[in-house]
Amino acid sequence: MGIRTSIKELIYGKKEASIVYYPAFDSSEELTSHYYRACWYFPAQDNECKAVYLYRKSDVVLLDRPEYMGKSNVPTDHIMIKTELSKLKRAAENAKLVLLWNKCDDGFADVLKQRGVAVVNVATNDETAAEYGRYCDLIWRYFKSDKDKKQIIQNSYNLFAKRAAEIKKKNWKTGCVFGTGPSLETAKEFDFTNCVSVVCNSIVQNKDLLAHINPQFVTAGDVVSHLGVSLYAEVFRRDLTEYLKNSEAYYLTTAPFGYLLLEQCPEIAHKVILVEQQTDEQNFDLTQLFCLPKLDSTFNIHMLPIIHTFCDNILILGCDGKSKTRNNEDFWAHAQEAQYFDLVDTGHKCHPTFDINRKKNTYDRYQDSVIHSVVEGQKRHGKRYYTLQQSYIDALEDKRLPDELRKNFNEQGQLILSEIFEDISEAKTEKEILKENISITRNENEVLVSGWVLAKNTCMIEIYVDNKFSGYAVRNLKRPDIYKKFPEYGQMFGGIYYNINCADPAIVTWKIVENGEVLEELTKKI
């Protein structure tokens, strides 16, 4: 808790773990719209949001859930509609978060902020509010403690690290990334066996295609189409849930938005990997730095960091850019069986300002992000990028896989992608150059492994409790002091942490391991 927050609590009292909409609703349509948004975005069971209040005028009623909106998967008894308007201002002053669904007295909003109340504009008709983006991270931002967030990220890192170890044992050299563009329809021309594969978005609806690709990871992070309240997003989550439950694939997404899945879709919580966006640069190994870049689109934010972790040779299909022969719905065309065409309009009805804001600069940001990722990958990390079909994205337009690399085909006439790079020799890895400062400390019923690690090569920090493997320390904490002291490593995020719930005395060990070899270790009884 910050000093300013503590002072405000001393003056005004501690805030209730509640959300209050302001002002009182004078429209049944607006009340209905925000009530059903609250049902999806504000689940109560695993966070500190204990109550949500919507005050209405006497002639305003709650209507049926709009047909373009999805439903909550968990109880919503904590979301309450009130009529005692005389109590509204007091409720707002005592709330942790006030949501402005309509314009109100700026002076009152300023008073709320001075009292330590968070105030967020969620008006659906206000372009500057961008409610579709604001709604989705409110629970993570205001109702999850820093300790809880760290524990969630730690759990996700251990899911990813375990899966990564399994994949790396296979020593596959080829990575495949799949967008939803029209060229995805040619996927059956290729054999993806023995490739690390990552699919995205609405590909999850196509069972036949998923069976052919057999991806290790699924990604999606759009706050409207995948993690929001629209019917489109609900159908996507239904298909995602079914696929994750019946496959070995994991779903990786951005933590503040994806957290809702842990509460709303608990049956797949063990398959959901949440990562925060922390760096301005592309990430080339999620096992070393467990965070995502602040770039644009799931291709740059999620898919490339995953595939970079495993492969230097990256093949791309379905990332076509603006089609020259098909209707470019949104910014580009989609493969026929990888888009919910009849549901697209439900997202626009749910979020009236989304399309307006998106058209201003999203496509240019996407183009810039791809250039950023590909150029950095080629020049600094030795990555090779090829498209299996022609792409019209600036950074990929001249990267179609050349015919001379299209040699080996299986009995079905499919190009065997895993054999394309077999003859390319791997560079020898130099002996690890390592610096570290790791400590093990106790705080009542918890043990914390913390400090920092700088490494030139890929290594992991294994944690053992009473000689039994517990998990991997997360490396994603910003340490500008260490970056300044050891600039030759070029690692701003060298800080590590691992929390252990342990009330009794225990023997705790950390080991820094590279390719199965223990480089350094320390054991402490605590």
PDB file of C-alpha atoms in Angstrom, residues 147-288:
ATOM      1  CA  LYS A 147       0.980 -10.369  -3.497  1.00  0.00           C
ATOM      2  CA  ASP A 148      -1.910 -12.152  -5.229  1.00  0.00           C
ATOM      3  CA  LYS A 149      -0.763 -10.971  -8.644  1.00  0.00           C
ATOM      4  CA  LYS A 150       2.745 -12.252  -8.042  1.00  0.00           C
ATOM      5  CA  GLN A 151       1.409 -15.626  -6.950  1.00  0.00           C
ATOM      6  CA  ILE A 152      -0.746 -15.867 -10.095  1.00  0.00           C
ATOM      7  CA  ILE A 153       2.219 -14.978 -12.310  1.00  0.00           C
ATOM      8  CA  GLN A 154       4.424 -17.443 -10.429  1.00  0.00           C
ATOM      9  CA  ASN A 155       1.875 -20.210 -11.019  1.00  0.00           C
ATOM     10  CA  SER A 156       1.670 -19.289 -14.702  1.00  0.00           C
ATOM     11  CA  TYR A 157       5.430 -19.239 -15.087  1.00  0.00           C
ATOM     12  CA  ASN A 158       5.687 -22.709 -13.626  1.00  0.00           C
ATOM     13  CA  LEU A 159       3.020 -23.961 -16.049  1.00  0.00           C
ATOM     14  CA  PHE A 160       4.951 -22.456 -18.942  1.00  0.00           C
ATOM     15  CA  ALA A 161       8.363 -23.616 -17.724  1.00  0.00           C
ATOM     16  CA  LYS A 162       7.143 -27.194 -17.302  1.00  0.00           C
ATOM     17  CA  ARG A 163       5.611 -27.209 -20.790  1.00  0.00           C
ATOM     18  CA  ALA A 164       8.726 -25.573 -22.248  1.00  0.00           C
ATOM     19  CA  ALA A 165      10.977 -28.241 -20.743  1.00  0.00           C
ATOM     20  CA  GLU A 166       8.831 -30.960 -22.343  1.00  0.00           C
ATOM     21  CA  ILE A 167       8.995 -29.281 -25.747  1.00  0.00           C
ATOM     22  CA  LYS A 168      12.727 -28.538 -25.640  1.00  0.00           C
ATOM     23  CA  LYS A 169      13.509 -32.202 -25.010  1.00  0.00           C
ATOM     24  CA  LYS A 170      12.145 -32.928 -28.490  1.00  0.00           C
ATOM     25  CA  ASN A 171      14.823 -30.670 -30.036  1.00  0.00           C
ATOM     26  CA  TRP A 172      12.488 -29.480 -32.798  1.00  0.00           C
ATOM     27  CA  LYS A 173      14.105 -26.858 -35.020  1.00  0.00           C
ATOM     28  CA  THR A 174      11.036 -25.457 -36.774  1.00  0.00           C
ATOM     29  CA  GLY A 175       8.387 -23.157 -35.324  1.00  0.00           C
ATOM     30  CA  CYS A 176       5.038 -22.400 -37.001  1.00  0.00           C
ATOM     31  CA  VAL A 177       2.785 -19.412 -36.324  1.00  0.00           C
ATOM     32  CA  PHE A 178      -0.787 -19.273 -37.617  1.00  0.00           C
ATOM     33  CA  GLY A 179      -2.884 -16.161 -38.170  1.00  0.00           C
ATOM     34  CA  THR A 180      -6.484 -16.197 -39.409  1.00  0.00           C
ATOM     35  CA  GLY A 181      -5.894 -14.728 -42.884  1.00  0.00           C
ATOM     36  CA  PRO A 182      -7.096 -16.433 -46.107  1.00  0.00           C
ATOM     37  CA  SER A 183      -3.831 -18.316 -46.667  1.00  0.00           C
ATOM     38  CA  LEU A 184      -4.704 -20.387 -43.595  1.00  0.00           C
ATOM     39  CA  GLU A 185      -7.063 -22.242 -45.927  1.00  0.00           C
ATOM     40  CA  THR A 186      -3.986 -23.851 -47.532  1.00  0.00           C
ATOM     41  CA  ALA A 187      -2.774 -25.410 -44.255  1.00  0.00           C
ATOM     42  CA  LYS A 188      -3.540 -28.934 -45.528  1.00  0.00           C
ATOM     43  CA  GLU A 189      -0.755 -28.482 -48.103  1.00  0.00           C
ATOM     44  CA  PHE A 190       1.791 -28.732 -45.287  1.00  0.00           C
ATOM     45  CA  ASP A 191       2.887 -31.326 -42.735  1.00  0.00           C
ATOM     46  CA  PHE A 192       3.410 -29.730 -39.305  1.00  0.00           C
ATOM     47  CA  THR A 193       4.575 -32.893 -37.553  1.00  0.00           C
ATOM     48  CA  ASN A 194       7.584 -32.310 -35.253  1.00  0.00           C
ATOM     49  CA  CYS A 195       7.089 -28.544 -35.330  1.00  0.00           C
ATOM     50  CA  VAL A 196       6.400 -26.187 -32.428  1.00  0.00           C
ATOM     51  CA  SER A 197       3.078 -24.607 -33.412  1.00  0.00           C
ATOM     52  CA  VAL A 198       1.112 -21.638 -32.074  1.00  0.00           C
ATOM     53  CA  VAL A 199      -2.410 -20.780 -33.264  1.00  0.00           C
ATOM     54  CA  CYS A 200      -4.515 -17.769 -32.392  1.00  0.00           C
ATOM     55  CA  ASN A 201      -7.994 -16.383 -32.013  1.00  0.00           C
ATOM     56  CA  SER A 202     -10.977 -17.960 -33.742  1.00  0.00           C
ATOM     57  CA  ILE A 203      -8.978 -20.857 -35.193  1.00  0.00           C
ATOM     58  CA  VAL A 204     -10.251 -22.677 -32.084  1.00  0.00           C
ATOM     59  CA  GLN A 205     -13.611 -23.204 -33.817  1.00  0.00           C
ATOM     60  CA  ASN A 206     -12.054 -25.405 -36.526  1.00  0.00           C
ATOM     61  CA  LYS A 207     -11.595 -28.873 -35.016  1.00  0.00           C
ATOM     62  CA  ASP A 208     -10.362 -30.430 -38.249  1.00  0.00           C
ATOM     63  CA  LEU A 209      -7.672 -27.778 -38.722  1.00  0.00           C
ATOM     64  CA  LEU A 210      -6.578 -27.999 -35.084  1.00  0.00           C
ATOM     65  CA  ALA A 211      -6.227 -31.766 -35.408  1.00  0.00           C
ATOM     66  CA  HIS A 212      -4.018 -31.251 -38.470  1.00  0.00           C
ATOM     67  CA  ILE A 213      -1.792 -28.615 -36.859  1.00  0.00           C
ATOM     68  CA  ASN A 214      -1.809 -30.057 -33.298  1.00  0.00           C
ATOM     69  CA  PRO A 215      -0.547 -26.813 -31.682  1.00  0.00           C
ATOM     70  CA  GLN A 216       1.239 -26.644 -28.347  1.00  0.00           C
ATOM     71  CA  PHE A 217      -0.160 -23.172 -27.592  1.00  0.00           C
ATOM     72  CA  VAL A 218      -3.237 -21.078 -28.339  1.00  0.00           C
ATOM     73  CA  THR A 219      -3.137 -17.293 -27.963  1.00  0.00           C
ATOM     74  CA  ALA A 220      -5.711 -14.499 -28.051  1.00  0.00           C
ATOM     75  CA  GLY A 221      -5.905 -11.247 -26.137  1.00  0.00           C
ATOM     76  CA  ASP A 222      -8.489  -8.963 -27.705  1.00  0.00           C
ATOM     77  CA  VAL A 223     -10.643  -7.301 -25.048  1.00  0.00           C
ATOM     78  CA  VAL A 224     -13.645  -7.288 -27.378  1.00  0.00           C
ATOM     79  CA  SER A 225     -13.441 -10.493 -29.398  1.00  0.00           C
ATOM     80  CA  HIS A 226     -11.979 -12.870 -26.811  1.00  0.00           C
ATOM     81  CA  LEU A 227     -12.085 -11.585 -23.234  1.00  0.00           C
ATOM     82  CA  GLY A 228     -15.071  -9.245 -23.307  1.00  0.00           C
ATOM     83  CA  VAL A 229     -18.834  -9.497 -22.809  1.00  0.00           C
ATOM     84  CA  SER A 230     -19.985  -9.832 -26.433  1.00  0.00           C
ATOM     85  CA  LEU A 231     -21.659 -12.968 -27.759  1.00  0.00           C
ATOM     86  CA  TYR A 232     -18.719 -13.316 -30.169  1.00  0.00           C
ATOM     87  CA  ALA A 233     -16.354 -13.548 -27.201  1.00  0.00           C
ATOM     88  CA  GLU A 234     -18.622 -16.019 -25.397  1.00  0.00           C
ATOM     89  CA  VAL A 235     -18.646 -18.387 -28.381  1.00  0.00           C
ATOM     90  CA  PHE A 236     -14.870 -18.057 -28.715  1.00  0.00           C
ATOM     91  CA  ARG A 237     -14.442 -18.995 -25.036  1.00  0.00           C
ATOM     92  CA  ARG A 238     -16.780 -21.945 -25.443  1.00  0.00           C
ATOM     93  CA  ASP A 239     -14.697 -23.311 -28.313  1.00  0.00           C
ATOM     94  CA  LEU A 240     -11.427 -22.504 -26.523  1.00  0.00           C
ATOM     95  CA  THR A 241     -12.595 -24.329 -23.396  1.00  0.00           C
ATOM     96  CA  GLU A 242     -13.631 -27.394 -25.365  1.00  0.00           C
ATOM     97  CA  TYR A 243     -10.307 -27.527 -27.191  1.00  0.00           C
ATOM     98  CA  LEU A 244      -8.140 -27.049 -24.098  1.00  0.00           C
ATOM     99  CA  LYS A 245     -10.054 -29.725 -22.215  1.00  0.00           C
ATOM    100  CA  ASN A 246      -9.542 -32.234 -25.035  1.00  0.00           C
ATOM    101  CA  SER A 247      -5.965 -31.484 -26.074  1.00  0.00           C
ATOM    102  CA  GLU A 248      -2.502 -30.975 -24.624  1.00  0.00           C
ATOM    103  CA  ALA A 249      -2.445 -27.319 -25.680  1.00  0.00           C
ATOM    104  CA  TYR A 250      -2.122 -24.374 -23.274  1.00  0.00           C
ATOM    105  CA  TYR A 251      -3.625 -20.907 -23.636  1.00  0.00           C
ATOM    106  CA  LEU A 252      -1.318 -17.912 -23.108  1.00  0.00           C
ATOM    107  CA  THR A 253      -2.649 -14.381 -22.805  1.00  0.00           C
ATOM    108  CA  THR A 254      -2.160 -10.982 -21.155  1.00  0.00           C
ATOM    109  CA  ALA A 255      -2.657 -11.157 -17.383  1.00  0.00           C
ATOM    110  CA  PRO A 256      -4.869  -8.123 -16.575  1.00  0.00           C
ATOM    111  CA  PHE A 257      -7.492  -9.207 -19.128  1.00  0.00           C
ATOM    112  CA  GLY A 258      -7.044 -12.965 -19.064  1.00  0.00           C
ATOM    113  CA  TYR A 259      -7.411 -13.132 -15.285  1.00  0.00           C
ATOM    114  CA  LEU A 260     -11.180 -13.141 -15.785  1.00  0.00           C
ATOM    115  CA  LEU A 261     -10.876 -16.633 -17.278  1.00  0.00           C
ATOM    116  CA  LEU A 262      -9.535 -18.002 -14.000  1.00  0.00           C
ATOM    117  CA  GLU A 263     -12.781 -16.982 -12.327  1.00  0.00           C
ATOM    118  CA  GLN A 264     -15.296 -17.304 -15.149  1.00  0.00           C
ATOM    119  CA  CYS A 265     -13.885 -20.515 -16.674  1.00  0.00           C
ATOM    120  CA  PRO A 266     -12.281 -22.371 -13.738  1.00  0.00           C
ATOM    121  CA  GLU A 267     -12.419 -25.705 -15.581  1.00  0.00           C
ATOM    122  CA  ILE A 268      -9.500 -24.565 -17.774  1.00  0.00           C
ATOM    123  CA  ALA A 269      -7.578 -22.577 -15.140  1.00  0.00           C
ATOM    124  CA  HIS A 270      -4.842 -25.238 -15.127  1.00  0.00           C
ATOM    125  CA  LYS A 271      -4.345 -24.613 -18.859  1.00  0.00           C
ATOM    126  CA  VAL A 272      -4.262 -20.790 -18.752  1.00  0.00           C
ATOM    127  CA  ILE A 273      -0.892 -19.005 -18.664  1.00  0.00           C
ATOM    128  CA  LEU A 274      -1.058 -15.321 -17.712  1.00  0.00           C
ATOM    129  CA  VAL A 275       1.820 -12.954 -18.478  1.00  0.00           C
ATOM    130  CA  GLU A 276       2.083  -9.194 -17.977  1.00  0.00           C
ATOM    131  CA  GLN A 277       3.183  -6.751 -20.681  1.00  0.00           C
ATOM    132  CA  GLN A 278       6.281  -5.032 -19.295  1.00  0.00           C
ATOM    133  CA  THR A 279       8.886  -4.409 -21.989  1.00  0.00           C
ATOM    134  CA  ASP A 280       9.016  -2.046 -24.954  1.00  0.00           C
ATOM    135  CA  GLU A 281      11.144  -4.577 -26.845  1.00  0.00           C
ATOM    136  CA  GLN A 282      10.222  -7.939 -28.323  1.00  0.00           C
ATOM    137  CA  ASN A 283      10.896 -10.937 -26.033  1.00  0.00           C
ATOM    138  CA  PHE A 284      13.020 -13.794 -27.385  1.00  0.00           C
ATOM    139  CA  ASP A 285      12.853 -16.246 -24.487  1.00  0.00           C
ATOM    140  CA  LEU A 286       9.925 -16.431 -22.080  1.00  0.00           C
ATOM    141  CA  THR A 287      11.755 -18.900 -19.863  1.00  0.00           C
ATOM    142  CA  GLN A 288      14.413 -16.250 -19.193  1.00  0.00           C
TER     143      GLN A 288
END
